[in-house]
PDB file of C-alpha atoms in Angstrom:
ATOM      1  CA  UNK A 186       5.758  61.012  82.397  1.00 62.00           C
ATOM      2  CA  UNK A 187       5.604  57.663  84.171  1.00 70.00           C
ATOM      3  CA  UNK A 188       8.919  55.964  84.771  1.00 75.00           C
ATOM      4  CA  UNK A 189       9.215  52.436  83.425  1.00 81.00           C
ATOM      5  CA  UNK A 190      11.334  49.962  85.353  1.00 81.00           C
ATOM      6  CA  UNK A 191      11.786  46.262  84.751  1.00 78.00           C
ATOM      7  CA  UNK A 192      14.204  44.146  86.731  1.00 80.00           C
ATOM      8  CA  UNK A 193      14.682  41.931  83.693  1.00 79.00           C
ATOM      9  CA  UNK A 194      13.783  42.403  80.048  1.00 73.00           C
ATOM     10  CA  UNK A 195      10.665  40.532  78.932  1.00 73.00           C
ATOM     11  CA  UNK A 196      12.515  39.335  75.873  1.00 73.00           C
ATOM     12  CA  UNK A 197      16.179  38.940  75.118  1.00 67.00           C
ATOM     13  CA  UNK A 198      16.391  41.754  72.595  1.00 68.00           C
ATOM     14  CA  UNK A 199      19.010  43.510  74.725  1.00 66.00           C
ATOM     15  CA  UNK A 200      22.469  43.669  73.268  1.00 73.00           C
ATOM     16  CA  UNK A 201      24.727  41.199  75.163  1.00 74.00           C
ATOM     17  CA  UNK A 202      27.749  43.000  73.689  1.00 83.00           C
ATOM     18  CA  UNK A 203      27.267  45.946  76.059  1.00 81.00           C
ATOM     19  CA  UNK A 204      29.582  45.049  78.923  1.00 83.00           C
ATOM     20  CA  UNK A 205      29.382  46.951  82.195  1.00 81.00           C
ATOM     21  CA  UNK A 206      32.406  47.490  84.484  1.00 81.00           C
ATOM     22  CA  UNK A 207      33.652  44.400  86.287  1.00 81.00           C
ATOM     23  CA  UNK A 208      35.025  44.187  89.797  1.00 80.00           C
ATOM     24  CA  UNK A 209      38.810  44.172  90.005  1.00 78.00           C
ATOM     25  CA  UNK A 210      39.034  41.946  93.057  1.00 89.00           C
ATOM     26  CA  UNK A 211      36.616  39.660  94.894  1.00 90.00           C
ATOM     27  CA  UNK A 212      35.684  41.047  98.285  1.00 91.00           C
ATOM     28  CA  UNK A 213      34.502  39.334 101.458  1.00 93.00           C
ATOM     29  CA  UNK A 214      32.916  41.256 104.308  1.00 95.00           C
ATOM     30  CA  UNK A 215      32.818  40.383 108.009  1.00 96.00           C
ATOM     31  CA  UNK A 216      30.902  42.312 110.633  1.00 97.00           C
ATOM     32  CA  UNK A 217      33.174  42.784 113.636  1.00 97.00           C
ATOM     33  CA  UNK A 218      33.005  45.131 116.613  1.00 97.00           C
ATOM     34  CA  UNK A 219      35.527  47.949 116.975  1.00 98.00           C
ATOM     35  CA  UNK A 220      37.038  45.855 119.782  1.00 98.00           C
ATOM     36  CA  UNK A 221      38.785  43.736 117.110  1.00 98.00           C
ATOM     37  CA  UNK A 222      40.613  46.843 115.897  1.00 98.00           C
ATOM     38  CA  UNK A 223      41.424  47.879 119.471  1.00 98.00           C
ATOM     39  CA  UNK A 224      43.011  44.476 120.135  1.00 98.00           C
ATOM     40  CA  UNK A 225      45.036  44.816 116.936  1.00 97.00           C
ATOM     41  CA  UNK A 226      46.334  48.204 118.117  1.00 98.00           C
ATOM     42  CA  UNK A 227      47.193  46.766 121.552  1.00 97.00           C
ATOM     43  CA  UNK A 228      49.214  43.993 119.946  1.00 97.00           C
ATOM     44  CA  UNK A 229      51.041  46.487 117.726  1.00 97.00           C
ATOM     45  CA  UNK A 230      51.921  48.795 120.620  1.00 97.00           C
ATOM     46  CA  UNK A 231      53.579  45.958 122.557  1.00 97.00           C
ATOM     47  CA  UNK A 232      56.290  45.582 119.897  1.00 96.00           C
ATOM     48  CA  UNK A 233      56.014  48.096 117.029  1.00 96.00           C
ATOM     49  CA  UNK A 234      59.560  47.435 115.811  1.00 95.00           C
ATOM     50  CA  UNK A 235      58.695  43.803 115.062  1.00 94.00           C
ATOM     51  CA  UNK A 236      55.746  44.961 112.949  1.00 94.00           C
ATOM     52  CA  UNK A 237      57.947  47.473 111.132  1.00 95.00           C
ATOM     53  CA  UNK A 238      60.402  44.669 110.346  1.00 94.00           C
ATOM     54  CA  UNK A 239      57.604  42.668 108.685  1.00 92.00           C
ATOM     55  CA  UNK A 240      56.521  45.593 106.506  1.00 94.00           C
ATOM     56  CA  UNK A 241      59.666  47.655 105.804  1.00 94.00           C
ATOM     57  CA  UNK A 242      58.031  49.074 102.661  1.00 94.00           C
ATOM     58  CA  UNK A 243      55.061  50.629 104.523  1.00 96.00           C
ATOM     59  CA  UNK A 244      54.641  54.408 104.403  1.00 95.00           C
ATOM     60  CA  UNK A 245      53.183  54.381 107.938  1.00 96.00           C
ATOM     61  CA  UNK A 246      51.027  52.285 110.242  1.00 98.00           C
ATOM     62  CA  UNK A 247      47.434  52.959 111.256  1.00 98.00           C
ATOM     63  CA  UNK A 248      45.963  50.871 114.076  1.00 98.00           C
ATOM     64  CA  UNK A 249      49.029  48.677 113.572  1.00 97.00           C
ATOM     65  CA  UNK A 250      48.198  48.040 109.903  1.00 97.00           C
ATOM     66  CA  UNK A 251      50.671  48.898 107.138  1.00 97.00           C
ATOM     67  CA  UNK A 252      49.651  51.660 104.745  1.00 97.00           C
ATOM     68  CA  UNK A 253      51.159  51.558 101.232  1.00 96.00           C
ATOM     69  CA  UNK A 254      53.203  54.432  99.849  1.00 94.00           C
ATOM     70  CA  UNK A 255      50.600  55.047  97.128  1.00 93.00           C
ATOM     71  CA  UNK A 256      47.817  55.782  99.617  1.00 92.00           C
ATOM     72  CA  UNK A 257      46.928  59.425 100.288  1.00 89.00           C
ATOM     73  CA  UNK A 258      48.127  61.062 103.489  1.00 92.00           C
ATOM     74  CA  UNK A 259      46.200  61.744 106.669  1.00 93.00           C
ATOM     75  CA  UNK A 260      43.682  64.347 105.536  1.00 92.00           C
ATOM     76  CA  UNK A 261      40.819  64.557 108.035  1.00 94.00           C
ATOM     77  CA  UNK A 262      40.438  67.703 110.093  1.00 93.00           C
ATOM     78  CA  UNK A 263      39.015  67.867 113.623  1.00 91.00           C
ATOM     79  CA  UNK A 264      35.491  68.507 112.321  1.00 90.00           C
ATOM     80  CA  UNK A 265      35.535  65.393 110.160  1.00 93.00           C
ATOM     81  CA  UNK A 266      36.867  63.331 113.045  1.00 94.00           C
ATOM     82  CA  UNK A 267      34.158  64.729 115.340  1.00 90.00           C
ATOM     83  CA  UNK A 268      31.418  63.743 112.869  1.00 92.00           C
ATOM     84  CA  UNK A 269      32.853  60.238 112.683  1.00 95.00           C
ATOM     85  CA  UNK A 270      32.793  59.850 116.465  1.00 96.00           C
ATOM     86  CA  UNK A 271      29.256  61.213 116.654  1.00 92.00           C
ATOM     87  CA  UNK A 272      28.325  58.397 114.274  1.00 93.00           C
ATOM     88  CA  UNK A 273      30.171  55.787 116.361  1.00 96.00           C
ATOM     89  CA  UNK A 274      28.641  56.854 119.673  1.00 96.00           C
ATOM     90  CA  UNK A 275      25.190  57.136 118.091  1.00 93.00           C
ATOM     91  CA  UNK A 276      25.347  53.601 116.719  1.00 93.00           C
ATOM     92  CA  UNK A 277      25.186  54.696 113.075  1.00 93.00           C
ATOM     93  CA  UNK A 278      26.385  52.553 110.188  1.00 93.00           C
ATOM     94  CA  UNK A 279      30.133  53.176 109.872  1.00 94.00           C
ATOM     95  CA  UNK A 280      30.515  51.591 106.462  1.00 93.00           C
ATOM     96  CA  UNK A 281      33.562  49.381 106.170  1.00 95.00           C
ATOM     97  CA  UNK A 282      37.318  49.493 105.973  1.00 97.00           C
ATOM     98  CA  UNK A 283      39.198  47.435 103.401  1.00 96.00           C
ATOM     99  CA  UNK A 284      42.380  45.415 103.794  1.00 97.00           C
ATOM    100  CA  UNK A 285      44.373  43.086 101.566  1.00 96.00           C
ATOM    101  CA  UNK A 286      44.880  39.620 103.060  1.00 91.00           C
ATOM    102  CA  UNK A 287      47.429  38.597 100.448  1.00 80.00           C
ATOM    103  CA  UNK A 288      50.824  37.949 101.967  1.00 76.00           C
ATOM    104  CA  UNK A 289      53.936  36.198 100.870  1.00 72.00           C
ATOM    105  CA  UNK A 290      57.383  36.112 102.448  1.00 69.00           C
ATOM    106  CA  UNK A 291      59.897  38.358 100.791  1.00 61.00           C
ATOM    107  CA  UNK A 292      63.096  36.828  99.459  1.00 64.00           C
ATOM    108  CA  UNK A 293      64.961  37.292 102.712  1.00 62.00           C
ATOM    109  CA  UNK A 294      64.300  37.812 106.386  1.00 67.00           C
ATOM    110  CA  UNK A 295      60.967  38.197 108.162  1.00 74.00           C
ATOM    111  CA  UNK A 296      59.620  40.858 105.821  1.00 82.00           C
ATOM    112  CA  UNK A 297      56.454  40.211 103.850  1.00 88.00           C
ATOM    113  CA  UNK A 298      56.144  41.093 100.173  1.00 88.00           C
ATOM    114  CA  UNK A 299      54.937  44.565  99.205  1.00 92.00           C
ATOM    115  CA  UNK A 300      51.217  45.227  99.758  1.00 93.00           C
ATOM    116  CA  UNK A 301      50.770  42.291 102.129  1.00 93.00           C
ATOM    117  CA  UNK A 302      48.072  42.879 104.763  1.00 94.00           C
ATOM    118  CA  UNK A 303      47.765  46.570 103.830  1.00 96.00           C
ATOM    119  CA  UNK A 304      44.972  48.924 104.789  1.00 97.00           C
ATOM    120  CA  UNK A 305      43.513  49.779 101.367  1.00 96.00           C
ATOM    121  CA  UNK A 306      40.638  52.022 102.453  1.00 95.00           C
ATOM    122  CA  UNK A 307      39.449  53.473 105.763  1.00 95.00           C
ATOM    123  CA  UNK A 308      42.702  55.135 106.789  1.00 96.00           C
ATOM    124  CA  UNK A 309      41.085  58.388 107.948  1.00 96.00           C
ATOM    125  CA  UNK A 310      38.553  56.615 110.174  1.00 97.00           C
ATOM    126  CA  UNK A 311      41.047  54.161 111.610  1.00 98.00           C
ATOM    127  CA  UNK A 312      43.601  56.883 112.261  1.00 98.00           C
ATOM    128  CA  UNK A 313      40.904  58.843 114.118  1.00 97.00           C
ATOM    129  CA  UNK A 314      40.215  55.766 116.261  1.00 98.00           C
ATOM    130  CA  UNK A 315      43.909  55.396 117.022  1.00 98.00           C
ATOM    131  CA  UNK A 316      44.190  59.055 118.037  1.00 97.00           C
ATOM    132  CA  UNK A 317      41.170  58.635 120.319  1.00 97.00           C
ATOM    133  CA  UNK A 318      42.441  55.452 121.956  1.00 98.00           C
ATOM    134  CA  UNK A 319      45.820  57.087 122.612  1.00 98.00           C
ATOM    135  CA  UNK A 320      44.212  60.179 124.239  1.00 97.00           C
ATOM    136  CA  UNK A 321      45.336  62.462 121.399  1.00 96.00           C
ATOM    137  CA  UNK A 322      41.779  63.357 120.494  1.00 95.00           C
ATOM    138  CA  UNK A 323      38.928  64.443 122.763  1.00 95.00           C
ATOM    139  CA  UNK A 324      35.292  63.673 121.930  1.00 95.00           C
ATOM    140  CA  UNK A 325      32.419  65.655 123.494  1.00 93.00           C
ATOM    141  CA  UNK A 326      30.309  63.786 126.044  1.00 94.00           C
ATOM    142  CA  UNK A 327      26.511  64.128 126.318  1.00 93.00           C
ATOM    143  CA  UNK A 328      26.960  67.557 127.980  1.00 95.00           C
ATOM    144  CA  UNK A 329      29.406  68.757 125.340  1.00 92.00           C
ATOM    145  CA  UNK A 330      32.484  68.409 127.569  1.00 95.00           C
ATOM    146  CA  UNK A 331      35.523  67.100 125.617  1.00 95.00           C
ATOM    147  CA  UNK A 332      36.634  63.712 126.956  1.00 96.00           C
ATOM    148  CA  UNK A 333      39.624  61.555 126.123  1.00 96.00           C
ATOM    149  CA  UNK A 334      39.405  57.762 126.098  1.00 97.00           C
ATOM    150  CA  UNK A 335      41.169  57.241 129.438  1.00 97.00           C
ATOM    151  CA  UNK A 336      38.482  59.311 131.219  1.00 97.00           C
ATOM    152  CA  UNK A 337      35.676  56.910 130.297  1.00 97.00           C
ATOM    153  CA  UNK A 338      34.473  54.151 132.587  1.00 97.00           C
ATOM    154  CA  UNK A 339      34.425  50.549 131.433  1.00 97.00           C
ATOM    155  CA  UNK A 340      30.687  50.610 130.715  1.00 97.00           C
ATOM    156  CA  UNK A 341      31.044  53.396 128.170  1.00 97.00           C
ATOM    157  CA  UNK A 342      34.189  51.857 126.717  1.00 98.00           C
ATOM    158  CA  UNK A 343      32.374  48.547 126.259  1.00 98.00           C
ATOM    159  CA  UNK A 344      29.478  50.287 124.513  1.00 97.00           C
ATOM    160  CA  UNK A 345      31.877  52.005 122.109  1.00 97.00           C
ATOM    161  CA  UNK A 346      33.977  48.898 121.462  1.00 98.00           C
ATOM    162  CA  UNK A 347      30.877  46.788 120.739  1.00 97.00           C
ATOM    163  CA  UNK A 348      29.889  49.025 117.795  1.00 97.00           C
ATOM    164  CA  UNK A 349      30.053  47.105 114.515  1.00 97.00           C
ATOM    165  CA  UNK A 350      32.625  48.315 112.002  1.00 97.00           C
ATOM    166  CA  UNK A 351      32.552  46.003 109.000  1.00 97.00           C
ATOM    167  CA  UNK A 352      35.828  44.648 107.672  1.00 97.00           C
ATOM    168  CA  UNK A 353      36.030  44.088 103.915  1.00 96.00           C
ATOM    169  CA  UNK A 354      38.924  42.028 102.560  1.00 96.00           C
ATOM    170  CA  UNK A 355      40.542  41.291  99.244  1.00 95.00           C
ATOM    171  CA  UNK A 356      43.467  38.999  98.583  1.00 94.00           C
ATOM    172  CA  UNK A 357      45.822  39.995  95.798  1.00 93.00           C
ATOM    173  CA  UNK A 358      49.456  40.496  94.947  1.00 91.00           C
ATOM    174  CA  UNK A 359      48.481  42.574  91.915  1.00 92.00           C
ATOM    175  CA  UNK A 360      49.400  46.153  92.827  1.00 93.00           C
ATOM    176  CA  UNK A 361      47.645  47.614  89.786  1.00 92.00           C
ATOM    177  CA  UNK A 362      44.343  45.989  90.818  1.00 91.00           C
ATOM    178  CA  UNK A 363      44.855  47.125  94.417  1.00 93.00           C
ATOM    179  CA  UNK A 364      45.508  50.701  93.283  1.00 92.00           C
ATOM    180  CA  UNK A 365      42.407  50.693  91.083  1.00 90.00           C
ATOM    181  CA  UNK A 366      40.337  49.330  93.966  1.00 90.00           C
ATOM    182  CA  UNK A 367      41.729  52.044  96.235  1.00 90.00           C
ATOM    183  CA  UNK A 368      40.810  54.751  93.728  1.00 87.00           C
ATOM    184  CA  UNK A 369      37.266  53.418  93.375  1.00 85.00           C
ATOM    185  CA  UNK A 370      36.596  53.302  97.122  1.00 81.00           C
ATOM    186  CA  UNK A 371      35.841  57.012  97.423  1.00 65.00           C
ATOM    187  CA  UNK A 372      34.195  57.605  94.049  1.00 54.00           C
ATOM    188  CA  UNK A 373      30.844  59.325  94.508  1.00 45.00           C
ATOM    189  CA  UNK A 374      31.463  59.969  98.195  1.00 44.00           C
ATOM    190  CA  UNK A 375      34.559  62.139  98.505  1.00 51.00           C
ATOM    191  CA  UNK A 376      36.329  61.735  95.168  1.00 49.00           C
ATOM    192  CA  UNK A 377      40.081  61.808  95.522  1.00 52.00           C
ATOM    193  CA  UNK A 378      41.854  64.612  93.766  1.00 59.00           C
ATOM    194  CA  UNK A 379      44.243  63.614  91.003  1.00 58.00           C
ATOM    195  CA  UNK A 380      47.293  63.909  93.273  1.00 62.00           C
ATOM    196  CA  UNK A 381      45.639  61.579  95.849  1.00 60.00           C
ATOM    197  CA  UNK A 382      44.943  58.783  93.380  1.00 60.00           C
ATOM    198  CA  UNK A 383      47.063  55.663  93.256  1.00 61.00           C
ATOM    199  CA  UNK A 384      46.605  55.250  89.513  1.00 58.00           C
ATOM    200  CA  UNK A 385      47.564  58.371  87.514  1.00 54.00           C
TER     201      UNK A 385
END
């Protein structure tokens, strides 16, 4: 049987009352090197307490970015981290990580409102990067010898840091929409179990 495909119907006999799912939040994507994330981590490490003061509601911080309480925990094992770094060093497409740009001062003090500047998706990959940069994770070199970040020369560091890791962004104060977006991020790839979903 021959498959029939048409990008558009020849006539408008289709039923316009059949709505398909709509996006919850508009997303913009920028293609930045990993070096942007490394600089963000450097800035965070200079004064982590100041960052914690801005996001007192955060469950934790990954690469200096606040992670909301409704995000799943750190789940990746060493094998998953190793596969990610093989992809980075090989120049493979790393996909993207997603943050929320929305921010608003809280009622008092320096704190920002809940869900401001959060890491919505990409926590496992970014946490793996942080562990690597802080010498808590060794990655095999071309001969299979495990190497931590501080052992690499500047040429290899520059090659790694120049790898593109796309940054997707939304901007919303609507926690329900953010939770739904979070839940959709892994659908069809590694679906989150019910207890890992933000919307239950």
